[in-house]
Coordinates of C-alpha atoms in Angstrom, one line a residue:
Chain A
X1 CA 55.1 19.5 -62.1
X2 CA 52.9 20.3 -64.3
X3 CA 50.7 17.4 -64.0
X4 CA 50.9 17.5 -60.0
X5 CA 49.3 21.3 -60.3
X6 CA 46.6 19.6 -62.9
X7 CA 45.3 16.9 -60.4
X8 CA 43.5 19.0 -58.0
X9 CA 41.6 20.7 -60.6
X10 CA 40.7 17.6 -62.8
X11 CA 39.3 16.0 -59.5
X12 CA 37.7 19.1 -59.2
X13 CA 35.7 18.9 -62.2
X14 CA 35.2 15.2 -61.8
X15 CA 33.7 15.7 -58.4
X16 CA 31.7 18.7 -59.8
X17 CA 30.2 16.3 -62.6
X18 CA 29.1 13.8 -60.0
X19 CA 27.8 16.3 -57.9
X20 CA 25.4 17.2 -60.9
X21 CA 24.4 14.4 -61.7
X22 CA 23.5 12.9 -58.1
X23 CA 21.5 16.2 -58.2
X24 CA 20.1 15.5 -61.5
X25 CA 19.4 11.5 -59.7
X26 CA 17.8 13.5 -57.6
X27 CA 15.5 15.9 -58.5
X28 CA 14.3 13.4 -61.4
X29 CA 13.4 10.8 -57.8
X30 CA 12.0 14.2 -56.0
X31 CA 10.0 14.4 -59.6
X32 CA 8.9 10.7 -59.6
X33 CA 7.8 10.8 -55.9
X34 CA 5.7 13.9 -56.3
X35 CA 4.0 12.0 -59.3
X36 CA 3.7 8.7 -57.7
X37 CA 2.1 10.8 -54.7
X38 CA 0.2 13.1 -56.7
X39 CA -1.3 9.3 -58.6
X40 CA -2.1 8.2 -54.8
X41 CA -3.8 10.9 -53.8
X42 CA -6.0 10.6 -56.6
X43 CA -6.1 6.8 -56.3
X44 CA -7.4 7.3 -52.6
X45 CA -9.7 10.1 -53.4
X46 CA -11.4 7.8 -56.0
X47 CA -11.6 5.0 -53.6
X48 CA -12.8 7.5 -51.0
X49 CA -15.6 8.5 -53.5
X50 CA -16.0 5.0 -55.0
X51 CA -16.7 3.6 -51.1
X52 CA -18.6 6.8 -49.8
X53 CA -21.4 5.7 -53.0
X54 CA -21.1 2.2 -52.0
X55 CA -21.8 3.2 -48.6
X56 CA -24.6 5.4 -49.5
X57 CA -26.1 2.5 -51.8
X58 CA -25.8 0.1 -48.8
X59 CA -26.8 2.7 -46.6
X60 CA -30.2 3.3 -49.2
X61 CA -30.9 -0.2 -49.1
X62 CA -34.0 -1.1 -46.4
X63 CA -32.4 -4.5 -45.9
X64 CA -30.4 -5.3 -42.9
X65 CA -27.0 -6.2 -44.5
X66 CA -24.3 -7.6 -42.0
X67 CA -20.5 -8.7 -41.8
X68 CA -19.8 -11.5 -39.4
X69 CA -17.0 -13.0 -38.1
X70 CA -16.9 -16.5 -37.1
X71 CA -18.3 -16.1 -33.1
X72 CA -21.1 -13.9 -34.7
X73 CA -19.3 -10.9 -34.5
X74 CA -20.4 -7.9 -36.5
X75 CA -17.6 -6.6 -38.8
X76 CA -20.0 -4.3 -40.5
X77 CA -23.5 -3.1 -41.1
X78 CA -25.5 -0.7 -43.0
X79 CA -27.4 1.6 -41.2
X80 CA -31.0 -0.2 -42.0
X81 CA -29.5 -2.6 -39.5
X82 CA -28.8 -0.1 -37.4
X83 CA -32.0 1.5 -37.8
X84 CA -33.7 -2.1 -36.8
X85 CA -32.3 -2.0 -33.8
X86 CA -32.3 1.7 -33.0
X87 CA -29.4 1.7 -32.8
X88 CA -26.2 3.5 -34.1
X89 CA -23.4 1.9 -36.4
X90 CA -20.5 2.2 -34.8
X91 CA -22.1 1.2 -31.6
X92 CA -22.9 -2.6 -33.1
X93 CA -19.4 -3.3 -34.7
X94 CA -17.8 -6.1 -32.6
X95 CA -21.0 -6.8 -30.9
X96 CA -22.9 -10.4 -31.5
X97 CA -25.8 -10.8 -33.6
X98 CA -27.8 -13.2 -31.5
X99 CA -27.1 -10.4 -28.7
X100 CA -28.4 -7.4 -30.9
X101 CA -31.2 -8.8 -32.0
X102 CA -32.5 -11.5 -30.1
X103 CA -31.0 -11.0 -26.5
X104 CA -29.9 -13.9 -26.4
X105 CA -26.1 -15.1 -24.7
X106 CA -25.5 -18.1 -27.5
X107 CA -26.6 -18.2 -31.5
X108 CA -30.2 -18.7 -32.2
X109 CA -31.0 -22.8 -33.5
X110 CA -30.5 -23.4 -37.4
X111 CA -28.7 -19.8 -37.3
X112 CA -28.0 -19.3 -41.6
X113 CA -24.5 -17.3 -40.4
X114 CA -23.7 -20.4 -38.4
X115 CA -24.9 -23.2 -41.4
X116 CA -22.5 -20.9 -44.1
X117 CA -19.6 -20.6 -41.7
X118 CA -20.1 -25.1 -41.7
X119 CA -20.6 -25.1 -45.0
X120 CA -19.4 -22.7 -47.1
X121 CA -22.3 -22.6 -48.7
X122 CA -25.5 -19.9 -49.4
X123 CA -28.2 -20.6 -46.6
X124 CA -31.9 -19.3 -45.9
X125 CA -34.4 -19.1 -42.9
X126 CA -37.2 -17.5 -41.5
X127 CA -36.9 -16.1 -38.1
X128 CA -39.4 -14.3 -35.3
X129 CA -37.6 -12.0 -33.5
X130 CA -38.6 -11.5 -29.4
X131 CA -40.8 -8.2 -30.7
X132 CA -43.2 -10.5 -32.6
X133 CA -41.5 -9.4 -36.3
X134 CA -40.8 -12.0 -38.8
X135 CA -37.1 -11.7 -40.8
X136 CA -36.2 -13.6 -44.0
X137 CA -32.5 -14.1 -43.3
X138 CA -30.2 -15.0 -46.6
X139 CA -26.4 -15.6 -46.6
X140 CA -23.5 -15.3 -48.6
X141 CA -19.7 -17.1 -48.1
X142 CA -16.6 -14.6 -48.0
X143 CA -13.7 -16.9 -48.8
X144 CA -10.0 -16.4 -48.6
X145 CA -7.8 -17.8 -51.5
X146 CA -7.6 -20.8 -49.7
X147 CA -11.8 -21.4 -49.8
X148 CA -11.9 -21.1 -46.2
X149 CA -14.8 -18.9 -44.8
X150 CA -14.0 -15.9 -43.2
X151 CA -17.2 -13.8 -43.1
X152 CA -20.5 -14.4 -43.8
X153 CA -22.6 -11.6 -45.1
X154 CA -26.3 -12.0 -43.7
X155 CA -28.9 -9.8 -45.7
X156 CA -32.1 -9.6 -43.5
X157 CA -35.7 -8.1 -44.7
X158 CA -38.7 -7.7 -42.5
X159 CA -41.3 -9.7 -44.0
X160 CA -43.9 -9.2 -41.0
X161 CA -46.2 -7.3 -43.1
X162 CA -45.9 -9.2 -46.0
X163 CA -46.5 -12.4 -44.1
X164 CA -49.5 -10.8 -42.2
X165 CA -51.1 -9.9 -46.3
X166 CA -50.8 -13.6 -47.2
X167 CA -52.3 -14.8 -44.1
X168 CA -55.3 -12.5 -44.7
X169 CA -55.3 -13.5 -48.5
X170 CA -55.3 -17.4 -47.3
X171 CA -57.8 -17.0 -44.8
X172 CA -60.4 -14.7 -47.3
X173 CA -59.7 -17.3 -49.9
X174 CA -60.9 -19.8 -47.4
X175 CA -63.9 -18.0 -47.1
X176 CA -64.6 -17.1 -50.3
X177 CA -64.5 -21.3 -51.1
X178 CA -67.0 -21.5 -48.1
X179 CA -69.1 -19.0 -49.3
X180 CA -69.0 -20.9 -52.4
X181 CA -69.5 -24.2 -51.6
X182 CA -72.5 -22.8 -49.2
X183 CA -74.2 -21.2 -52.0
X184 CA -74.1 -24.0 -54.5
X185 CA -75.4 -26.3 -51.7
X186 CA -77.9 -23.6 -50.7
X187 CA -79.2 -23.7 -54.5
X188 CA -79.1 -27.3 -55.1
X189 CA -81.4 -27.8 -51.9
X190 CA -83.7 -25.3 -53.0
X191 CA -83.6 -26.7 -56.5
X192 CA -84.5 -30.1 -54.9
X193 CA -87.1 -28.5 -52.9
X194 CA -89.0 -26.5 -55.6
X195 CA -88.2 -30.0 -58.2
X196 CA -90.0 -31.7 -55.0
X197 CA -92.6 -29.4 -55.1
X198 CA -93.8 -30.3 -58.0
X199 CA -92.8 -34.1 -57.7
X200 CA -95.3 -33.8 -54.7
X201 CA -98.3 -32.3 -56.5
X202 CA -97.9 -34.5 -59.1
X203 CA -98.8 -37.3 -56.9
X204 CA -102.3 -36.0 -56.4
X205 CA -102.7 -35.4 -60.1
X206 CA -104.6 -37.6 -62.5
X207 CA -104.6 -36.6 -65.9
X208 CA -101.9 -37.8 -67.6
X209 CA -101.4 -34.3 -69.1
X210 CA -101.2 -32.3 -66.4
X211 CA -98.6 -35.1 -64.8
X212 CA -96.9 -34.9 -67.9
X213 CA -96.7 -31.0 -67.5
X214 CA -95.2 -31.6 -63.9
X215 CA -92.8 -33.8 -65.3
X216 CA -91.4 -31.2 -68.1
X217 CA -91.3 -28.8 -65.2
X218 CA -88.8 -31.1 -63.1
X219 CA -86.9 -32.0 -66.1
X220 CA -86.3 -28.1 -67.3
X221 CA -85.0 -27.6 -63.4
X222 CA -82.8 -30.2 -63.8
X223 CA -81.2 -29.0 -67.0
X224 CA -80.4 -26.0 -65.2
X225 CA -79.0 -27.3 -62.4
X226 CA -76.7 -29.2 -64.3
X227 CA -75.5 -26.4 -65.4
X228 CA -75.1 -24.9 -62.1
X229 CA -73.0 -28.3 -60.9
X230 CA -70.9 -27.8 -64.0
X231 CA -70.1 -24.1 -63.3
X232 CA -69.0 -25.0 -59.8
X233 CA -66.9 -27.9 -60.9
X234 CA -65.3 -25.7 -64.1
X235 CA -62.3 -24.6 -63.1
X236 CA -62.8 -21.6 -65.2
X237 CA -66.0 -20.1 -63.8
X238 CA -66.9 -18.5 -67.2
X239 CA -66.9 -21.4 -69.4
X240 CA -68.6 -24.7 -69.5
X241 CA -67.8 -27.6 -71.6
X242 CA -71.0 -28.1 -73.6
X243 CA -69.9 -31.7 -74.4
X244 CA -70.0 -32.8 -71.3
X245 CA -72.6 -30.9 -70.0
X246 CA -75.1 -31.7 -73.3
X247 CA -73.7 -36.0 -72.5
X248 CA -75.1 -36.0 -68.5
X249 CA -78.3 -34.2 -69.9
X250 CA -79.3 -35.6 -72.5
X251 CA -78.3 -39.5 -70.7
X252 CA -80.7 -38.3 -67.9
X253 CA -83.1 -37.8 -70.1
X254 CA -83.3 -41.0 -71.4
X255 CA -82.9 -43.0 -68.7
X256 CA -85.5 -41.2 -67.0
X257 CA -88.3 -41.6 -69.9
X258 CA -87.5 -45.5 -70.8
X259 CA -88.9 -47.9 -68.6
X260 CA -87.6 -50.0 -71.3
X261 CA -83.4 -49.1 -71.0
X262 CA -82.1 -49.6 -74.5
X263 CA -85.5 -49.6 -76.7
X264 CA -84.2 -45.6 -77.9
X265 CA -80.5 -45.1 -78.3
X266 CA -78.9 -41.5 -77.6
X267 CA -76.4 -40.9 -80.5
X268 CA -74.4 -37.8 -79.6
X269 CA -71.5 -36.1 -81.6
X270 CA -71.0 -32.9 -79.8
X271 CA -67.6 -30.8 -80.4
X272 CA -65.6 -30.2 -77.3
X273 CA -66.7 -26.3 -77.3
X274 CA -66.1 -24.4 -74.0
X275 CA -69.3 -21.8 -73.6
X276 CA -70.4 -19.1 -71.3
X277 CA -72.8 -20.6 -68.9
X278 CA -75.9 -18.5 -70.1
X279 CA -75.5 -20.2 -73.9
X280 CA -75.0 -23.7 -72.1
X281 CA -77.8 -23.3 -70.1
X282 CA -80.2 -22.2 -73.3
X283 CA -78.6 -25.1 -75.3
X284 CA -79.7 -27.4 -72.4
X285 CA -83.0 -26.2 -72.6
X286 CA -83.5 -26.2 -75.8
X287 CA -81.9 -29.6 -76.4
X288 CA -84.1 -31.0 -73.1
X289 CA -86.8 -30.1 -74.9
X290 CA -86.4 -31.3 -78.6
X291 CA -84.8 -34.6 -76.9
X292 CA -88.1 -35.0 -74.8
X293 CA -90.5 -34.2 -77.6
X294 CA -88.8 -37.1 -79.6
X295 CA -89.5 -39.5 -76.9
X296 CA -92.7 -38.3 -76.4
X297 CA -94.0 -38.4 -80.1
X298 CA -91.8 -40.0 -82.2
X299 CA -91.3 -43.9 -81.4
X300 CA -95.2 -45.2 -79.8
X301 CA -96.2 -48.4 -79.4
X302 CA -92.7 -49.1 -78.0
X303 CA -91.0 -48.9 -81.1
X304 CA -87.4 -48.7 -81.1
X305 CA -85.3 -46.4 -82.7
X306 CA -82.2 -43.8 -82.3
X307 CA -81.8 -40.4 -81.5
X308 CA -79.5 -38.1 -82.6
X309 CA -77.8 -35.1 -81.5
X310 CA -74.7 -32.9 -83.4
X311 CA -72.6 -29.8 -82.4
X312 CA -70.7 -28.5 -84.7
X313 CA -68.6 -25.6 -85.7
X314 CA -69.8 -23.9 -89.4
X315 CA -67.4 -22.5 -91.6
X316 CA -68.5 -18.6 -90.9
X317 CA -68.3 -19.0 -87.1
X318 CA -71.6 -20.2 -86.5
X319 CA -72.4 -23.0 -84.2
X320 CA -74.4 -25.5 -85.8
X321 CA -77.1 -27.7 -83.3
X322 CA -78.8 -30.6 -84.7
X323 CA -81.2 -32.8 -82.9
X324 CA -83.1 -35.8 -85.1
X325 CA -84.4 -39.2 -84.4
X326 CA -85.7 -41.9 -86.6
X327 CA -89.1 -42.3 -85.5
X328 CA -92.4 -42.2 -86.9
X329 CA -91.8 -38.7 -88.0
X330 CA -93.9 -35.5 -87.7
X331 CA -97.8 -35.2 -88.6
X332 CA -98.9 -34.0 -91.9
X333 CA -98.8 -29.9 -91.9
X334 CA -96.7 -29.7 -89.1
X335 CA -95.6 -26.8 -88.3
X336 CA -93.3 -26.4 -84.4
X337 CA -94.2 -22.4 -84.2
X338 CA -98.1 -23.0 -84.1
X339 CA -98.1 -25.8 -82.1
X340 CA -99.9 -25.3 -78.8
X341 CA -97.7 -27.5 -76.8
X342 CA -95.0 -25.1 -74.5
X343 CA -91.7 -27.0 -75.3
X344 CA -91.3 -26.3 -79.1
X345 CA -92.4 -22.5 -79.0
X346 CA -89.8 -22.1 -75.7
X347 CA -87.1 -23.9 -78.1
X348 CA -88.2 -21.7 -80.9
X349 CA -88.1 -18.1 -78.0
X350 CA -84.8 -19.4 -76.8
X351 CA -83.3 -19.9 -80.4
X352 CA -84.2 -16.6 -82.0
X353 CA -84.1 -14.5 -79.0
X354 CA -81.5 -16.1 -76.4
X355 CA -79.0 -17.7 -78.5
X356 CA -80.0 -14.7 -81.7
X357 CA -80.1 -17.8 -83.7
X358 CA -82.1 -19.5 -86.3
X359 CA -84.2 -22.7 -86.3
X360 CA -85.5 -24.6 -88.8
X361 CA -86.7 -27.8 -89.9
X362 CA -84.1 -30.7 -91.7
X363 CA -85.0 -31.3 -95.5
X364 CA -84.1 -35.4 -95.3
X365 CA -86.8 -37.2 -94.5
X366 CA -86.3 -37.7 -91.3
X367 CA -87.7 -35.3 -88.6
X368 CA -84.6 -33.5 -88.1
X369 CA -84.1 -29.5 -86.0
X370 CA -81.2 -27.8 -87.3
X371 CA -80.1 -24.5 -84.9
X372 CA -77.8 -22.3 -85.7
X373 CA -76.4 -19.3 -83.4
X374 CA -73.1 -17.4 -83.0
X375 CA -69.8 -18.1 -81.4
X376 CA -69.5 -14.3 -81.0
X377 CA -71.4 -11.4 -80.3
X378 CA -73.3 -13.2 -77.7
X379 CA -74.6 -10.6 -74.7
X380 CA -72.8 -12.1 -72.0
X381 CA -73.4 -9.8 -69.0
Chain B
X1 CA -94.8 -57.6 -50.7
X2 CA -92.9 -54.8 -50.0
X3 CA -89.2 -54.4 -52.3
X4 CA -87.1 -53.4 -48.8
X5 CA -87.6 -51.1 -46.3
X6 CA -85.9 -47.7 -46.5
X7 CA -85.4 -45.0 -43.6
X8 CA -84.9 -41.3 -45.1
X9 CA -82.6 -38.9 -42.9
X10 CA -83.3 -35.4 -44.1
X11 CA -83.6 -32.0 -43.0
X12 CA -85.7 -30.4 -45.8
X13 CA -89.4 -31.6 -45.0
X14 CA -90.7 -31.0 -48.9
X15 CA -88.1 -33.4 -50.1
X16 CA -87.8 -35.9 -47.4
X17 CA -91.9 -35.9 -48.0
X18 CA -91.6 -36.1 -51.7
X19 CA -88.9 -39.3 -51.4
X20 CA -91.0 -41.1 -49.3
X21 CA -94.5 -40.7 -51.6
X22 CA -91.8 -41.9 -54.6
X23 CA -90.3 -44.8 -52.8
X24 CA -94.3 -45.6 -51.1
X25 CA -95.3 -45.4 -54.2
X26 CA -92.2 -47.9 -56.2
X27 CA -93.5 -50.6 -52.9
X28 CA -91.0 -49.7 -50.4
X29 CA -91.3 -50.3 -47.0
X30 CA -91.1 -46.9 -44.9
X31 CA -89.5 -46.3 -41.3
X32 CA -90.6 -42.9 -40.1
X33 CA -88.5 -39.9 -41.1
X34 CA -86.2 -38.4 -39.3
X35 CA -84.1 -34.8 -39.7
X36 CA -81.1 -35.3 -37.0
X37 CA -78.1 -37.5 -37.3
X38 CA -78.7 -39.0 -33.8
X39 CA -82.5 -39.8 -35.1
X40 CA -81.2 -41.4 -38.2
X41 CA -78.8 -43.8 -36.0
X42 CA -81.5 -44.2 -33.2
X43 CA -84.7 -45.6 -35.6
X44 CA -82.4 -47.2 -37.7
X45 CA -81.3 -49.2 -34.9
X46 CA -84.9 -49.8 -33.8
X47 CA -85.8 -50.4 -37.2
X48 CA -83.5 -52.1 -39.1
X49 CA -84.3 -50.9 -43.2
X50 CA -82.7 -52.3 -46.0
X51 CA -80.6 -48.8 -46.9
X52 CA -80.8 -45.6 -45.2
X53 CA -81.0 -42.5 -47.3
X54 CA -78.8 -40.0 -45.5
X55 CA -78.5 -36.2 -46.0
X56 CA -75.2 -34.9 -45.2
X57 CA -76.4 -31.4 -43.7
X58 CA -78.8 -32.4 -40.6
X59 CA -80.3 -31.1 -38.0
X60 CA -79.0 -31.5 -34.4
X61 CA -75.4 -32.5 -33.5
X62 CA -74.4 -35.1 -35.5
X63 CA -73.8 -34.8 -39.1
X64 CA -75.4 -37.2 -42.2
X65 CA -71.8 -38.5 -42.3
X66 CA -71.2 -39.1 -38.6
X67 CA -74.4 -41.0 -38.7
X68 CA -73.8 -42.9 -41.6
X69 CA -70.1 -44.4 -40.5
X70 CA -71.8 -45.3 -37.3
X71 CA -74.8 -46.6 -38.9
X72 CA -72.4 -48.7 -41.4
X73 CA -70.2 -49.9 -39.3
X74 CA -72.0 -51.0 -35.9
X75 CA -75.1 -52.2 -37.8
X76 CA -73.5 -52.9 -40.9
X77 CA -76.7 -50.7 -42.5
X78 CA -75.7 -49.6 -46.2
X79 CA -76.3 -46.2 -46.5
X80 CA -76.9 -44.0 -49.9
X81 CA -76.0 -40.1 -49.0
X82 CA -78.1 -37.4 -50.9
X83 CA -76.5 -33.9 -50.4
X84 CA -76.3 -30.6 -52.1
X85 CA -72.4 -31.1 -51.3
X86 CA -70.7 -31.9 -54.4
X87 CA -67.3 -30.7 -53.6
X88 CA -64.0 -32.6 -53.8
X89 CA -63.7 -32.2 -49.8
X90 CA -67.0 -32.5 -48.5
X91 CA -67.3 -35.7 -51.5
X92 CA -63.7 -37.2 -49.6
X93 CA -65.3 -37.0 -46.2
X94 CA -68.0 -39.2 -47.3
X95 CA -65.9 -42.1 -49.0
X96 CA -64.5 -42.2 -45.7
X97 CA -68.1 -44.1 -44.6
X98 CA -68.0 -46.4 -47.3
X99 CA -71.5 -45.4 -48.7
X100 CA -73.4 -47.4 -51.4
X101 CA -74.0 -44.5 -53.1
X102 CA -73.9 -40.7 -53.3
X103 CA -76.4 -38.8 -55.1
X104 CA -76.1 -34.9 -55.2
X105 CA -79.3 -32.6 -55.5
X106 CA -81.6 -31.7 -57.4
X107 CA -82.0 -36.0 -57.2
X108 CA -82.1 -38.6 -60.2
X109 CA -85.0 -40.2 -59.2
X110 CA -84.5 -43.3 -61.3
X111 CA -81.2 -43.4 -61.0
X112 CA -81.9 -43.6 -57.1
X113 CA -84.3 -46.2 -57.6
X114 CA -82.0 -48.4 -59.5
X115 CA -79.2 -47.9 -56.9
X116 CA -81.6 -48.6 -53.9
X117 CA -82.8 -51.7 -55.8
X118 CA -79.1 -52.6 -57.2
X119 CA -77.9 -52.3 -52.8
X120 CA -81.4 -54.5 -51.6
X121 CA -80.5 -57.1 -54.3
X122 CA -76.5 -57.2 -53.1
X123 CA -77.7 -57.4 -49.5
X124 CA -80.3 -59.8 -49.7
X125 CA -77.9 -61.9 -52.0
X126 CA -75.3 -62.0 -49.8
X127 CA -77.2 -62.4 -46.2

């Protein structure tokens, strides 16, 4: 009896335990919830903030960036597209591109969207819209984890202006090299025409030295405007090769004086030293003239002989010019600044006060004029 | 005897009249001179020279280079072209004519006499 009166009350308490602890289930899943939702809500507010920068950071960008769907169909755009178009965002999502921005009713030819969707791969063109604007159009794949493309995202910059600046750069390029080849051939004609000038009075001339005069006077124009027809060919406009420029002078030279080819040999060793045209073009002169005063004086009676030129680098930074020949060798007492003759006081004017050099005479035995003049410190205005 | 006969196609009278004192003087024969690409092709069909000095910059319609390809190729004419042109495109333009020569200004004027001489000796050589 006593354990029928029992039952009720132990299934009582029994029912009253699970009772608590379903409650206790309970309120710890009540708990869990509010936690997982409280997590969420967070979660989503990040991603809210994390997509309202990216927006603003497409949104900044003066590109137009698009989504497309295969068909063209816009998925998404920032709002420089939009603002390409005048037009508003949500107004261009699930339109066509081609429509949008080129009026047209089927995809423009070589279309990038259209190449990427084919081939899955980045693609780039240049396109003129119907307002006259030129767009550099890049793409980029969006693949599923299969590889298969299912958007393309087209980033589009207006380039009009940009292209319009390179066209004007080309074309005042182009004139610029007109304007340059027009000049040089302006001063080479009237180099010609004043070297005629004198070619021309020479012919009426009889005294050998006055023709010889006329001739130093064409050869001194011709130094120069060798070194005029260097400049122009230099590709840098500042510096001259005096190698190459003292080897076509000094060849000239000798060709032009021999009747005899071959009776006087030109020996030259010059360093391969690039120089400002105004030192290349005193160097000429003074070599033209030391080179001519050689074949003038120093081998008559059609001897034969050599002469020699050097340029070379000295150890303190000083250029070192030597011009010599083996001739007969200079009179007794000779001295090149009292001479009466033009060419060696001009070489001697041009050393000291062109080049700020020095000049002097060889101490071997043979005639020999030894220049020297700075690398540096030159006045090169 | 004269050395050849030599027609002079340029613009600038002072050196067109210094060229032909020079080549008088080395015992060239001289055709009259003439400063227009059409005059160049006309006396040099009337006169038949040796070589024909051609300028590249000429008065009139025609240019030095016009003249010469015509001059070269219809009466097979060498010509030597003297221009204050020296560059690379103006320099391509002329190969094109198949010149004997090309000699930019201020002249060589011995160097132009040995290439005039060097052409008369080819030609009459190989007529």
């Amino acid at each position: 009896m006593e354990h029928i009166k029992d039952e009720p009350e132990t299934h009582m308490k029994e029912r009253t335990f699970s009772l608590e602890a379903s409650n206790r289930e309970l309120r710890r899943h009540i708990e869990e919830q509010a936690l997982y939702e409280e997590r969420l809500r967070a979660s989503e507010e990040a991603f809210r903030k994390l997509s309202s920068e990216f927006q603003a950071i497409l949104d900044a960008i003066p590109d137009n960036l698009l989504l497309q769907a295969p068909g063209h169909h816009i998925i998404w755009a920032n709002r420089g597209a939009a603002r390409s178009i005048g037009s508003a965002v949500s107004d261009m999502v699930g339109k066509r591109c081609y429509d949008l921005w080129h009026s047209r009713s089927e995809p423009c030819e070589n279309c990038p969207v259209a190449e990427t969707f084919v081939t899955g791969a980045s693609a780039y063109q240049e396109v003129t819209t119907p307002d006259g604007r030129t767009w550099e159009l890049r793409t980029m794949p969006v693949k599923d984890e299969e590889g298969t493309t299912v958007s393309v995202v087209e980033v589009g910059r207006d380039i009009t202006e940009r292209k319009w600046v390179h066209e004007r750069l080309k074309t005042s390029l182009r004139e610029k090299e007109t304007l340059l080849q027009e000049l040089n051939h302006r001063t080479k004609n009237n180099l010609q025409v004043v070297a005629s000038l004198l070619s021309l009075q020479s012919h009426s001339v009889t005294d050998p030295q006055a023709l010889n005069i006329l001739r130093e006077a064409q050869d001194r124009i011709r130094s120069i405007s060798l070194v005029h027809e260097k400049l122009y060919h230099s590709r840098d406009m500042s510096r001259i090769s005096l190698r190459d420029y003292l080897e076509d002078l000094a060849n000239s030279l000798i060709t032009g004086y021999q009747a005899d080819p071959g009776r006087i040999v030109l020996r030259l060793d010059v360093a391969d030293i690039p120089l400002s045209p105004d030192i290349v073009s005193t160097c000429g002169l003074v070599v033209s003239e030391l080179i001519s005063n050689s074949l003038k004086y120093a081998f008559p009676d059609r001897r034969a002989g050599e002469i020699m030129v050097t340029v070379s680098t000295a150890q303190d930074g000083m250029f070192e010019l030597r011009v010599s020949d083996n001739g007969i060798g200079f009179p007794e007492g000779f001295d090149f600044r009292r001479t009466k003759a033009l060419g060696l006081r001009l070489v001697a004017q041009l050393v000291e006060h062109q080049l700020q050099g020095t000049i002097g005479l060889g101490s071997k035995g043979a005639p020999e004029f030894i220049i020297r003049f700075p690398a540096q410190g030159y006045r090169e205005d | 005897m004269a050395r050849g006969r030599i027609l002079i196609a340029e613009d600038e009278v002072i050196t067109s009249l210094d060229l032909w004192h020079l080549l008088d003087m080395w015992g060239f024969d001289m055709c009259r001179q003439v400063s227009t690409g059409e005059g160049a092709v006309e006396v040099a069909a009337q006169e038949r020279p040796d070589v024909v000095l051609m300028d590249i910059s000429l008065r009139g319609s025609r240019n030095g280079i016009e003249a010469a390809t015509e001059i070269q190729s219809r009466l097979g004419i060498p010509v030597i072209f003297i221009s204050g042109f020296d560059d690379a495109e103006t320099m391509q333009r002329a190969e094109a004519a198949s010149p004997a020569g090309y000699f930019v200004k201020p002249l060589d004027f011995y160097k132009l006499r040995s290439t005039i001489e060097s052409v008369i000796r080819d030609k009459t050589e190989s007529a």
